[in-house]
PDB file of N, CA and C in Angstrom:
ATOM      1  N   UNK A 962       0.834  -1.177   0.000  1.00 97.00           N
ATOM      2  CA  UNK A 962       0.000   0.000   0.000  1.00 97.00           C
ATOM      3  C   UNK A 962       0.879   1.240   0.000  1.00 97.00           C
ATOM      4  N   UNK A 963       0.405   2.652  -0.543  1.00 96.00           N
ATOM      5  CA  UNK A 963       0.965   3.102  -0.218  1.00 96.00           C
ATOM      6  C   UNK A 963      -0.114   4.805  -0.396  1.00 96.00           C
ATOM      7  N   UNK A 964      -0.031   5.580   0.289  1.00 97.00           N
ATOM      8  CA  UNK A 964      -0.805   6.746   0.955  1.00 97.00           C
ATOM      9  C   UNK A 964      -0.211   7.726   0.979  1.00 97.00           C
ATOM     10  N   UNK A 965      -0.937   8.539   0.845  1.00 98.00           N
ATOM     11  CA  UNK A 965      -0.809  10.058   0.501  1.00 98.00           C
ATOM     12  C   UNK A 965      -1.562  11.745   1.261  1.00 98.00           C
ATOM     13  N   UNK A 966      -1.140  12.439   1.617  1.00 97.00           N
ATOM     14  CA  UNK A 966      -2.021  13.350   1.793  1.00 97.00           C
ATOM     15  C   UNK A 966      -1.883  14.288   1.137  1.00 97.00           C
ATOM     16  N   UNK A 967      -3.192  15.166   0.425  1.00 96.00           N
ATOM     17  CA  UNK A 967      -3.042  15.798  -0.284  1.00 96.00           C
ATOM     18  C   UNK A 967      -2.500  17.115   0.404  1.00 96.00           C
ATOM     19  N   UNK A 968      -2.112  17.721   1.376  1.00 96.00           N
ATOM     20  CA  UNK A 968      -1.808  18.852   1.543  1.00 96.00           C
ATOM     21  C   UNK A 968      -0.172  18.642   1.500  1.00 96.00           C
ATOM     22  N   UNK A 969       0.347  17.372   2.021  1.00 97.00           N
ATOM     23  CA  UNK A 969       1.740  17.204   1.403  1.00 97.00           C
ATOM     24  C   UNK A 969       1.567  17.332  -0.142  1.00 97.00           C
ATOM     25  N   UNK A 970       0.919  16.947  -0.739  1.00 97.00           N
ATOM     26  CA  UNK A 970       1.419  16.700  -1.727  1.00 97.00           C
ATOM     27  C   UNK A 970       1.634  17.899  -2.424  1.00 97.00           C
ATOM     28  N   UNK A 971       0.521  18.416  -2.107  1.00 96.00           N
ATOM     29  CA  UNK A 971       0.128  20.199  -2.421  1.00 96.00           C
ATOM     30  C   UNK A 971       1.629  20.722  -2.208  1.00 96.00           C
ATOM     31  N   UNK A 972       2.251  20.621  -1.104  1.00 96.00           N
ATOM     32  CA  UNK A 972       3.282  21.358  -0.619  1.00 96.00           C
ATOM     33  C   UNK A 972       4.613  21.414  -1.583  1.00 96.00           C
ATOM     34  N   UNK A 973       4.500  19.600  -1.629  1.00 96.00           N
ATOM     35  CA  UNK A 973       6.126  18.926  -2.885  1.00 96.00           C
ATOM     36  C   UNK A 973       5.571  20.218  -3.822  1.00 96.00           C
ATOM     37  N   UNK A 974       4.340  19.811  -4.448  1.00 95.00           N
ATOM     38  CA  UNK A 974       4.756  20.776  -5.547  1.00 95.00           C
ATOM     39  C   UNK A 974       5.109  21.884  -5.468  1.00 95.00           C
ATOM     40  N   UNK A 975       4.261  22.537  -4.663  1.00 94.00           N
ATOM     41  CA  UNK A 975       4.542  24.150  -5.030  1.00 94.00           C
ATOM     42  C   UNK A 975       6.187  24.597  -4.700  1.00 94.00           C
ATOM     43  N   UNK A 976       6.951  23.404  -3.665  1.00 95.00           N
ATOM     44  CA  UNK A 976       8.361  23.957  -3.212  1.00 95.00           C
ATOM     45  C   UNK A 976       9.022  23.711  -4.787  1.00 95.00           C
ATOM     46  N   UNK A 977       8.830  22.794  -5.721  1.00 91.00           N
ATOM     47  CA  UNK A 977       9.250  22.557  -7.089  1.00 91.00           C
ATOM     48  C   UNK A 977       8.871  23.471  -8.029  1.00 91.00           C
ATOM     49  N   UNK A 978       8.204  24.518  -7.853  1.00 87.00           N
ATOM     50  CA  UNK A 978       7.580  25.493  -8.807  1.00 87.00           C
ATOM     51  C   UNK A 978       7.116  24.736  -9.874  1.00 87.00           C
ATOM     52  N   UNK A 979       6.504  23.858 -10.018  1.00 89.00           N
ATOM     53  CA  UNK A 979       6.032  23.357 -10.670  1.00 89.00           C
ATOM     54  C   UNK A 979       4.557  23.019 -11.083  1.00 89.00           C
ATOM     55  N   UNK A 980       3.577  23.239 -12.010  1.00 94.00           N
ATOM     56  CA  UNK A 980       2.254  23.093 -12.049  1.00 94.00           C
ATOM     57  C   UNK A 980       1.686  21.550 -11.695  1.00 94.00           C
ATOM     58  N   UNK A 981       2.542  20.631 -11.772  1.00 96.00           N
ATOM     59  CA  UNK A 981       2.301  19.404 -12.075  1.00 96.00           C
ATOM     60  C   UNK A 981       3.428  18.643 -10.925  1.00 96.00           C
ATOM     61  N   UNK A 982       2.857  17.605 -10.693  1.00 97.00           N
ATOM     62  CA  UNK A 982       4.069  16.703  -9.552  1.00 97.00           C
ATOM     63  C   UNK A 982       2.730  15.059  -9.809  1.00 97.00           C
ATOM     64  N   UNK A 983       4.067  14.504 -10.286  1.00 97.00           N
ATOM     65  CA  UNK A 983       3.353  12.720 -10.519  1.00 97.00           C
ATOM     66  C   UNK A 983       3.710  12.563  -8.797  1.00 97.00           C
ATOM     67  N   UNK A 984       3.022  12.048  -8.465  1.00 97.00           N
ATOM     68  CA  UNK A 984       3.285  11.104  -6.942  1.00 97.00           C
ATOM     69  C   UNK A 984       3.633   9.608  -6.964  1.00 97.00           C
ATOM     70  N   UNK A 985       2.722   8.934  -8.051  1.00 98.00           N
ATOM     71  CA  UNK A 985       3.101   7.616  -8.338  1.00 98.00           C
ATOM     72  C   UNK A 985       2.654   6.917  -9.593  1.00 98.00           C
ATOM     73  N   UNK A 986       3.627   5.982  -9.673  1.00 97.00           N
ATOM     74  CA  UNK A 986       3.788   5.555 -11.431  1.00 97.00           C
ATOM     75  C   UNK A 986       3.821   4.366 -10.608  1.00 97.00           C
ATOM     76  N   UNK A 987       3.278   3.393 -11.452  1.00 97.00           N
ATOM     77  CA  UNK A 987       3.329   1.856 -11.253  1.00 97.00           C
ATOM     78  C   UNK A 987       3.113   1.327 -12.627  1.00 97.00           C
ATOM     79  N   UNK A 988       2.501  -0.095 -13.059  1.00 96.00           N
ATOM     80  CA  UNK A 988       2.980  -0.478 -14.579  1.00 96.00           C
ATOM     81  C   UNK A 988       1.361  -0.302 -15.102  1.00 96.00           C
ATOM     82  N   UNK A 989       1.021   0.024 -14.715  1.00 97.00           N
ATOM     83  CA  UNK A 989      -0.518   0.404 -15.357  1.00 97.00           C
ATOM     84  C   UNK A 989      -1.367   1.689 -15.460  1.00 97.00           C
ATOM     85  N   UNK A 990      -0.700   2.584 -14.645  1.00 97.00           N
ATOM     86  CA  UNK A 990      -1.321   3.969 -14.453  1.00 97.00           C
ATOM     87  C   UNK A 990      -0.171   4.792 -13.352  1.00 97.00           C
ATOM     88  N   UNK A 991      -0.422   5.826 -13.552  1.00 98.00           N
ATOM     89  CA  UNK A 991       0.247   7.214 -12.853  1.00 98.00           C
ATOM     90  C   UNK A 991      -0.561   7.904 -12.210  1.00 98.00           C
ATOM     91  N   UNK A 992      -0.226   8.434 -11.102  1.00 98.00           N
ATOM     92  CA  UNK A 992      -1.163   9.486 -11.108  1.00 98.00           C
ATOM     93  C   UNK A 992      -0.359  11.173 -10.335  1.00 98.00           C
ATOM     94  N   UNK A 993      -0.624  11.626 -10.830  1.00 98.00           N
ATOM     95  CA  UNK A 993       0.124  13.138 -10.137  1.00 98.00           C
ATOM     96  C   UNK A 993      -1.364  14.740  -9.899  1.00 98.00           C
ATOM     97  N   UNK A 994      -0.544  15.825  -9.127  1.00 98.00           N
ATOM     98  CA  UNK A 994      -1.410  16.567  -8.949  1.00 98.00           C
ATOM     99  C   UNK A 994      -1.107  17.808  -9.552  1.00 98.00           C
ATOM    100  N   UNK A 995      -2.341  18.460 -10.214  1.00 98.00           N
ATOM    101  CA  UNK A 995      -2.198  19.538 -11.491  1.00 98.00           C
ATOM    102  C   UNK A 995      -2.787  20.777 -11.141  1.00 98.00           C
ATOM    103  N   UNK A 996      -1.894  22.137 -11.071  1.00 97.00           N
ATOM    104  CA  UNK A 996      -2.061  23.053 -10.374  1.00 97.00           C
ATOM    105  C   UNK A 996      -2.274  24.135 -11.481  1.00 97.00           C
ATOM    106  N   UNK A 997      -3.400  24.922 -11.556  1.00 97.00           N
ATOM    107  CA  UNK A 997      -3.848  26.266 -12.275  1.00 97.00           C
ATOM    108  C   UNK A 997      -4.095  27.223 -11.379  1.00 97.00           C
ATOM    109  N   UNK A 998      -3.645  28.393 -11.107  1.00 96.00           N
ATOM    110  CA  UNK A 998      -4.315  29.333 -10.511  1.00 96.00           C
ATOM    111  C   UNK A 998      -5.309  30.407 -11.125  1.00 96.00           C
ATOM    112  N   UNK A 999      -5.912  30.776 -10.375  1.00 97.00           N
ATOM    113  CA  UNK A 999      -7.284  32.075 -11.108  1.00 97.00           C
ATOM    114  C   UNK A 999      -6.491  32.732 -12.170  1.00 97.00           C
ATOM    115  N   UNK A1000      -7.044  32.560 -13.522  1.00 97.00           N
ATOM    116  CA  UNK A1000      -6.606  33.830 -14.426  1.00 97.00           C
ATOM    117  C   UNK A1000      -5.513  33.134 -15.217  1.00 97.00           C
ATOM    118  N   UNK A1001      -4.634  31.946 -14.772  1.00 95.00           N
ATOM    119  CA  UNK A1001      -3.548  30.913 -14.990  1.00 95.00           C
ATOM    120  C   UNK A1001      -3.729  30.762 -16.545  1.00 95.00           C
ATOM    121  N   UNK A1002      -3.301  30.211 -17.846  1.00 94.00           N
ATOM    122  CA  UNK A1002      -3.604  29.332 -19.165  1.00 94.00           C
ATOM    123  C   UNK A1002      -3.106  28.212 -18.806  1.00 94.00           C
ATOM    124  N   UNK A1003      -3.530  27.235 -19.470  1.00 96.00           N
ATOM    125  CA  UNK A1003      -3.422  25.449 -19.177  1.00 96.00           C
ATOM    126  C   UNK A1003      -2.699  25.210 -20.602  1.00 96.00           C
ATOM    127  N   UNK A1004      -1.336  25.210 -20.420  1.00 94.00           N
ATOM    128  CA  UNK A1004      -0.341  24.942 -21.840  1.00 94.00           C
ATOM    129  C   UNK A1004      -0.257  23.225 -22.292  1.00 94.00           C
ATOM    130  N   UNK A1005      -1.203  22.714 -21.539  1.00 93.00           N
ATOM    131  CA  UNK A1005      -1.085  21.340 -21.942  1.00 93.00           C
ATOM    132  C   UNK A1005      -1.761  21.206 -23.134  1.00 93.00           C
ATOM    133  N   UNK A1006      -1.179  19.712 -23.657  1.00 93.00           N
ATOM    134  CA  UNK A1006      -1.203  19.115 -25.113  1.00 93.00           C
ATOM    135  C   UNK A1006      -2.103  17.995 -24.546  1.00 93.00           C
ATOM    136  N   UNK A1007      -2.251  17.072 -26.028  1.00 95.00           N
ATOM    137  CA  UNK A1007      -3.047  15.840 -25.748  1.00 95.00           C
ATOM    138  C   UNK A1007      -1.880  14.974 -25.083  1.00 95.00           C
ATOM    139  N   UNK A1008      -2.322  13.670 -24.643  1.00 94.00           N
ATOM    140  CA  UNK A1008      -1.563  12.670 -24.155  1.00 94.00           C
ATOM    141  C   UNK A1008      -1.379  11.575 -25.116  1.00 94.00           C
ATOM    142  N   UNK A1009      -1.124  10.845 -24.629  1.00 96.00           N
ATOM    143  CA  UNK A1009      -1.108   9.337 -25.688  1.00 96.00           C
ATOM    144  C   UNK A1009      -1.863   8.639 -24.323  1.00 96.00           C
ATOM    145  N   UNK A1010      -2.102   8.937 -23.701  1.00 97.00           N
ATOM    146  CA  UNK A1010      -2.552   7.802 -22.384  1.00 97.00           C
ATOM    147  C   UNK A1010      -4.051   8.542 -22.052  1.00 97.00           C
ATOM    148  N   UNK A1011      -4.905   7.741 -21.652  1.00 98.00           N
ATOM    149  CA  UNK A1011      -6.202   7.993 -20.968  1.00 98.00           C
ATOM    150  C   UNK A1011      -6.217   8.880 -20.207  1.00 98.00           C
ATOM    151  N   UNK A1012      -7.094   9.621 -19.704  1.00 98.00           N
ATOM    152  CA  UNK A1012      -6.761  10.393 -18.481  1.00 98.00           C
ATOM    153  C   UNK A1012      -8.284  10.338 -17.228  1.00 98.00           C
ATOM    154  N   UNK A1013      -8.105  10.466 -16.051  1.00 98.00           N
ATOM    155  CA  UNK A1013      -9.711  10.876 -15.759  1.00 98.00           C
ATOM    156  C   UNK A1013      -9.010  11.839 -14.753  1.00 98.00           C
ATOM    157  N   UNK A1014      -9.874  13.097 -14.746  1.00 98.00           N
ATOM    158  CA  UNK A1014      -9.418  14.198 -13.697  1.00 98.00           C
ATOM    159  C   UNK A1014     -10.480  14.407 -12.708  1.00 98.00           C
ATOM    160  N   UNK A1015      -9.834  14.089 -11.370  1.00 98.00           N
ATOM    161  CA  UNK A1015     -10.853  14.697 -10.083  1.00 98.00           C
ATOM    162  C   UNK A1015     -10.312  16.162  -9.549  1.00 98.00           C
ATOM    163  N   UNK A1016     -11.043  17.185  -9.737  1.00 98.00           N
ATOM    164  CA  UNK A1016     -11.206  17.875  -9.142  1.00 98.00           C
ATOM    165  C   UNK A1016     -11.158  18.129  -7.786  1.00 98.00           C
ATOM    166  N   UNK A1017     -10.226  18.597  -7.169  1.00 98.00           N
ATOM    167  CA  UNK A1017     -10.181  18.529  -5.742  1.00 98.00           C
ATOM    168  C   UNK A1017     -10.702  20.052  -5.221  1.00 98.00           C
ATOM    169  N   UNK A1018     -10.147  20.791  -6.002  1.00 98.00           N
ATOM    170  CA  UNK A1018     -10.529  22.384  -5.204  1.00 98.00           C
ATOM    171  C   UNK A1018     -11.201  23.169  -6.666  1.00 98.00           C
ATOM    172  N   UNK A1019     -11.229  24.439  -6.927  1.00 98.00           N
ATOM    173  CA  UNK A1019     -11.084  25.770  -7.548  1.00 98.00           C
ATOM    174  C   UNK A1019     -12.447  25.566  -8.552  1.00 98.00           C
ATOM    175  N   UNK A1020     -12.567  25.990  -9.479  1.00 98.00           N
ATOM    176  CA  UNK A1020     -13.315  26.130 -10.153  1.00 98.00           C
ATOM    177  C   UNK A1020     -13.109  26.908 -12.222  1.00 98.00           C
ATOM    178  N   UNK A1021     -13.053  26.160 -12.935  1.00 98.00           N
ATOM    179  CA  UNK A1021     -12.798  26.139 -14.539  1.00 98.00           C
ATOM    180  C   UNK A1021     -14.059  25.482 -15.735  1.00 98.00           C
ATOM    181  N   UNK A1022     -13.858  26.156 -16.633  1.00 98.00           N
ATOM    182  CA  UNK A1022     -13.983  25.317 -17.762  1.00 98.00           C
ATOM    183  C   UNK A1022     -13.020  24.499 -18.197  1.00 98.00           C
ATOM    184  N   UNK A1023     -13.512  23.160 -18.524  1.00 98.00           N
ATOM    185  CA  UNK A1023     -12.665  22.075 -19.307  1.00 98.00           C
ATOM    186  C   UNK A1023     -13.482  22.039 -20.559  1.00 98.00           C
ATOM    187  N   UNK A1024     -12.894  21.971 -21.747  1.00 98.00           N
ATOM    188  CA  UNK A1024     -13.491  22.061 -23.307  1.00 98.00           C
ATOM    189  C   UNK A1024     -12.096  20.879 -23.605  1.00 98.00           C
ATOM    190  N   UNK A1025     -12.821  19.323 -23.822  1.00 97.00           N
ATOM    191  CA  UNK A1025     -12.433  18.112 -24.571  1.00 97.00           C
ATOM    192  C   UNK A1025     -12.998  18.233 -25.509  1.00 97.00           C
ATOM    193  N   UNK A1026     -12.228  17.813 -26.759  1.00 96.00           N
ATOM    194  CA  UNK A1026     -12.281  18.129 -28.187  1.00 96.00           C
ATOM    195  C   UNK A1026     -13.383  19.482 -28.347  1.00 96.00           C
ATOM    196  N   UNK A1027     -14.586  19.491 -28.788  1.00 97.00           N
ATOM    197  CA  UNK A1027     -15.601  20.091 -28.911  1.00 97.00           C
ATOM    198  C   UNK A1027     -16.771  20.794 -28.123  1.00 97.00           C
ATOM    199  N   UNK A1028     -16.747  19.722 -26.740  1.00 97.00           N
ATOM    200  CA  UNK A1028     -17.116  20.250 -25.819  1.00 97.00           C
ATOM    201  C   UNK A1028     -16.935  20.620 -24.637  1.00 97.00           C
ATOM    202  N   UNK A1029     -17.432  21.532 -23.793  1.00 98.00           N
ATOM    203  CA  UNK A1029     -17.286  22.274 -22.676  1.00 98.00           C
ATOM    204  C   UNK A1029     -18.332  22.147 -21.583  1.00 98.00           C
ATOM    205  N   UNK A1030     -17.377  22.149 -20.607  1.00 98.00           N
ATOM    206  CA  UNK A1030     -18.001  21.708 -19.120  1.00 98.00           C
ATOM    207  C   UNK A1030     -17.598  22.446 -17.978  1.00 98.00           C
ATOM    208  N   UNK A1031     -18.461  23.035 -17.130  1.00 98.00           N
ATOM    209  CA  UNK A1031     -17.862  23.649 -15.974  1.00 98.00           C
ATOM    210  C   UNK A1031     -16.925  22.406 -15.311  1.00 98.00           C
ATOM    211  N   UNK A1032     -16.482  22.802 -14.246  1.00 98.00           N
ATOM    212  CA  UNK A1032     -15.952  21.814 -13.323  1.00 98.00           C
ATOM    213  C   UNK A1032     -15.513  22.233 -12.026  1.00 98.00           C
ATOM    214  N   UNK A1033     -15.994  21.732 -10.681  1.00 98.00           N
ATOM    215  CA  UNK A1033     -15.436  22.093  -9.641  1.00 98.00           C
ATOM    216  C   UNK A1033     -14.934  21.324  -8.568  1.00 98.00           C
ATOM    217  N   UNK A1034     -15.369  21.156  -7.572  1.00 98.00           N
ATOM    218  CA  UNK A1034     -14.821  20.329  -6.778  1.00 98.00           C
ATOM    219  C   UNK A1034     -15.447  18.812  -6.749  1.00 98.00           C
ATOM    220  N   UNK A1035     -15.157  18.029  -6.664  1.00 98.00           N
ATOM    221  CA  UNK A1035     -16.122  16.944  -6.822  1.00 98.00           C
ATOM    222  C   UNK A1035     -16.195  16.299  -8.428  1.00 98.00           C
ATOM    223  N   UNK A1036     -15.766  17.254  -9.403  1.00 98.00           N
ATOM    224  CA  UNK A1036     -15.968  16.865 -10.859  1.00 98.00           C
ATOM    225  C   UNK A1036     -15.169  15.462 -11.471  1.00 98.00           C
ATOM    226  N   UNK A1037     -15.562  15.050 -11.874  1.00 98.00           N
ATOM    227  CA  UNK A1037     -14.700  13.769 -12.364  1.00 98.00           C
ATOM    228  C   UNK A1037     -14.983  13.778 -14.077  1.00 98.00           C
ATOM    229  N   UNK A1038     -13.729  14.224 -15.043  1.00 98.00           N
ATOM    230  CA  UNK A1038     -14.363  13.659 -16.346  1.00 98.00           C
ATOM    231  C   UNK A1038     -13.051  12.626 -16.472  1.00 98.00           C
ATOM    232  N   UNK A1039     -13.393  12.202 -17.778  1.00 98.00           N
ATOM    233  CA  UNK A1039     -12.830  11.139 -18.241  1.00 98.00           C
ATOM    234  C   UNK A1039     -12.548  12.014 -19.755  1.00 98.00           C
ATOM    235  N   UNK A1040     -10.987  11.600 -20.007  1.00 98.00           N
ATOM    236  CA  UNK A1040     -10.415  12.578 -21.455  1.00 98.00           C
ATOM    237  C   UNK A1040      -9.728  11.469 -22.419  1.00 98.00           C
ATOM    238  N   UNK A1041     -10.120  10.997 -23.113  1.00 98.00           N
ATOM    239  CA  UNK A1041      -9.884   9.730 -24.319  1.00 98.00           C
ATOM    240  C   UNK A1041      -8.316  10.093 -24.583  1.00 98.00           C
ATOM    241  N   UNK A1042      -7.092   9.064 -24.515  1.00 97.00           N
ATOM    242  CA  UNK A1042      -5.882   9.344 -25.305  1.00 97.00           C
ATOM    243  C   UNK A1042      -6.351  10.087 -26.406  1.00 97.00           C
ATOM    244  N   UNK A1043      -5.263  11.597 -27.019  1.00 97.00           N
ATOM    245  CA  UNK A1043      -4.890  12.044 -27.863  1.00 97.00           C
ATOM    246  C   UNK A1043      -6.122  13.196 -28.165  1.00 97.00           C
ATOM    247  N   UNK A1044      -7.123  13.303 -27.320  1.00 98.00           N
ATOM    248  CA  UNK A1044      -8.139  14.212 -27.407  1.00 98.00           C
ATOM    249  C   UNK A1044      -7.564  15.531 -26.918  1.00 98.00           C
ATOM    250  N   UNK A1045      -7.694  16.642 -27.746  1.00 98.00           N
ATOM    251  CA  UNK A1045      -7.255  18.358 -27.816  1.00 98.00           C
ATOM    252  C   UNK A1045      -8.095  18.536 -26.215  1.00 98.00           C
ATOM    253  N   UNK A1046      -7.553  18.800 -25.039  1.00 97.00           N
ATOM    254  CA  UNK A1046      -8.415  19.725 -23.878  1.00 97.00           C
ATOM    255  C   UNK A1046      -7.476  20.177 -23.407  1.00 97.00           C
ATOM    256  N   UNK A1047      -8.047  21.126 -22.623  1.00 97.00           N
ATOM    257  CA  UNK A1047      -7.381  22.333 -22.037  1.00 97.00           C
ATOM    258  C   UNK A1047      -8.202  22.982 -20.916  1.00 97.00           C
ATOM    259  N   UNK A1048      -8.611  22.983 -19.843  1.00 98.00           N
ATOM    260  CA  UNK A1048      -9.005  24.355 -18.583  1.00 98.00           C
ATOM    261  C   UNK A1048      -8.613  25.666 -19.050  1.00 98.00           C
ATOM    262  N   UNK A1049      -9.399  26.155 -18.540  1.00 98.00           N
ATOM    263  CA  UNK A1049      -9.715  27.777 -19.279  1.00 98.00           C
ATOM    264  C   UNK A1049     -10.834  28.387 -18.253  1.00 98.00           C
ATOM    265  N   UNK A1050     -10.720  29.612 -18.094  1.00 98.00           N
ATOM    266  CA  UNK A1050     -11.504  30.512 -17.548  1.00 98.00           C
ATOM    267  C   UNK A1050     -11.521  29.923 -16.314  1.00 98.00           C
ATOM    268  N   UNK A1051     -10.419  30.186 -15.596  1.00 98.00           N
ATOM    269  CA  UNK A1051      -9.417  29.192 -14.445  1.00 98.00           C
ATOM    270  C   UNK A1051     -10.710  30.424 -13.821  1.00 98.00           C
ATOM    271  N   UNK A1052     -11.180  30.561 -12.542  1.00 98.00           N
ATOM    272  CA  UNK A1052     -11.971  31.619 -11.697  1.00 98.00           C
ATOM    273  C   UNK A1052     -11.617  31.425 -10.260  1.00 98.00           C
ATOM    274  N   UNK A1053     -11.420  30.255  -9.458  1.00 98.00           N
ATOM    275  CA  UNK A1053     -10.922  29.401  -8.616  1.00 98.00           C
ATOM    276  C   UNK A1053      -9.372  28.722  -8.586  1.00 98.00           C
ATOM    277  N   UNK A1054      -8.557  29.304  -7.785  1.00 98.00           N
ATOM    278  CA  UNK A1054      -7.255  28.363  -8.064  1.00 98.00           C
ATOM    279  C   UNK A1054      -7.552  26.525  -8.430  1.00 98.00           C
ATOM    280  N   UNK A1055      -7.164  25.988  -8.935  1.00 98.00           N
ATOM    281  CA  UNK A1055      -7.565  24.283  -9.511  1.00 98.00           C
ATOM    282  C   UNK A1055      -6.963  23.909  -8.735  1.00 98.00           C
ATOM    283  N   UNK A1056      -6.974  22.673  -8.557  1.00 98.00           N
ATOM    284  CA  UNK A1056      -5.910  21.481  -8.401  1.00 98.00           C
ATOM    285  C   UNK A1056      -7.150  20.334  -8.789  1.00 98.00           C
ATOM    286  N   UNK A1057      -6.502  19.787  -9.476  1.00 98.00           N
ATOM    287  CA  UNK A1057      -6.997  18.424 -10.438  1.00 98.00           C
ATOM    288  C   UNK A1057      -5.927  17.046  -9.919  1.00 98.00           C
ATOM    289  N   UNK A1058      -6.454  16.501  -9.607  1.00 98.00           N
ATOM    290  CA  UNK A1058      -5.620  14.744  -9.626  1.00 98.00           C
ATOM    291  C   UNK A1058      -5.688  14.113 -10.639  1.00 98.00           C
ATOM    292  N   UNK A1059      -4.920  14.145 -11.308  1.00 98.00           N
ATOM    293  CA  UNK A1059      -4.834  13.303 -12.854  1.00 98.00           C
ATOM    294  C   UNK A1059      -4.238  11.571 -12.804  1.00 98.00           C
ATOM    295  N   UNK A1060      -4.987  10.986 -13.181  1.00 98.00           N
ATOM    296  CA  UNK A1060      -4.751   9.626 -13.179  1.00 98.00           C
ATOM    297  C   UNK A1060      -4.560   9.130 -14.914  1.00 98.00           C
ATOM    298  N   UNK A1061      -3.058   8.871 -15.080  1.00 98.00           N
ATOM    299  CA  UNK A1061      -2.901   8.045 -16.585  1.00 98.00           C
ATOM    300  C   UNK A1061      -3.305   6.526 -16.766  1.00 98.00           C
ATOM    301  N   UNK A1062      -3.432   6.058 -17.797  1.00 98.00           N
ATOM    302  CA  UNK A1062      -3.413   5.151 -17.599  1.00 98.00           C
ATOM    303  C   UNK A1062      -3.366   4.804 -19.133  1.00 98.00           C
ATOM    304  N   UNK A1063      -2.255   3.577 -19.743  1.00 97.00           N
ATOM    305  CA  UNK A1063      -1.004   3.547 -19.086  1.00 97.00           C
ATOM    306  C   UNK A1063      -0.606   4.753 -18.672  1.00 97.00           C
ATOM    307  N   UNK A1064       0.455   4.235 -17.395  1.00 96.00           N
ATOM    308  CA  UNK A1064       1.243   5.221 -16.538  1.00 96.00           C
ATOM    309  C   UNK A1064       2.100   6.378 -17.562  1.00 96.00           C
ATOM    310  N   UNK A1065       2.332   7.483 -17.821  1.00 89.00           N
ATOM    311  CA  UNK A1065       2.998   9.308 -18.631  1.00 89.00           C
ATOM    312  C   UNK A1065       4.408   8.509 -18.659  1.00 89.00           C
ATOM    313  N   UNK A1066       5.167   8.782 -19.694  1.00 78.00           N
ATOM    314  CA  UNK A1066       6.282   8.755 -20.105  1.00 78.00           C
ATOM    315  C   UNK A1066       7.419   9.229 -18.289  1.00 78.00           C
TER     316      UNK A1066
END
């Protein structure tokens, strides 16, 4: 087993200046935590891997391929390998838990 709290985890990242921090990779999926703040752009690309994002805090639009969805705390979508999305109209600092699967390069 192995466990996590999200306010550590919150912490690794932000001491890394980093938007993004994987926590754990194993041979089937990854998962790390994805940081936007209010007003932020989301420079991410498609993946080659599945994705499903939980929403832990803030509040955005997510627009996968064509369509658009609020999202806030509690939100869970699911983003098909190689599908164009992006968060936008960040209003709420984010943090998203992103789960790959297969596990991100």
């Amino acid at each position: 087993m192995k466990a996590f709290r999200l306010d550590e985890l919150e912490a690794e990242r932000a001491a890394h200046d980093g938007a993004y921090l994987r926590f754990l990779r194993e041979r089937n999926m990854s998962v790390g935590l994805y940081a936007l703040d209010a007003g932020q752009l989301d420079p991410q690309q498609p993946h080659r891997q599945d994705e499903v994002y939980l929403v832990v805090s803030g509040r955005a639009s997510l627009t996968v391929g064509a369509e658009t969805t609020q999202v806030a705390r509690g939100s869970v979508v699911y983003v098909p390998a190689g599908a164009p999305h992006r968060f936008h109209h960040v209003t709420e600092d984010l943090r998203v838990m992103v789960v790959f699967s297969p596990p991100e390069a």
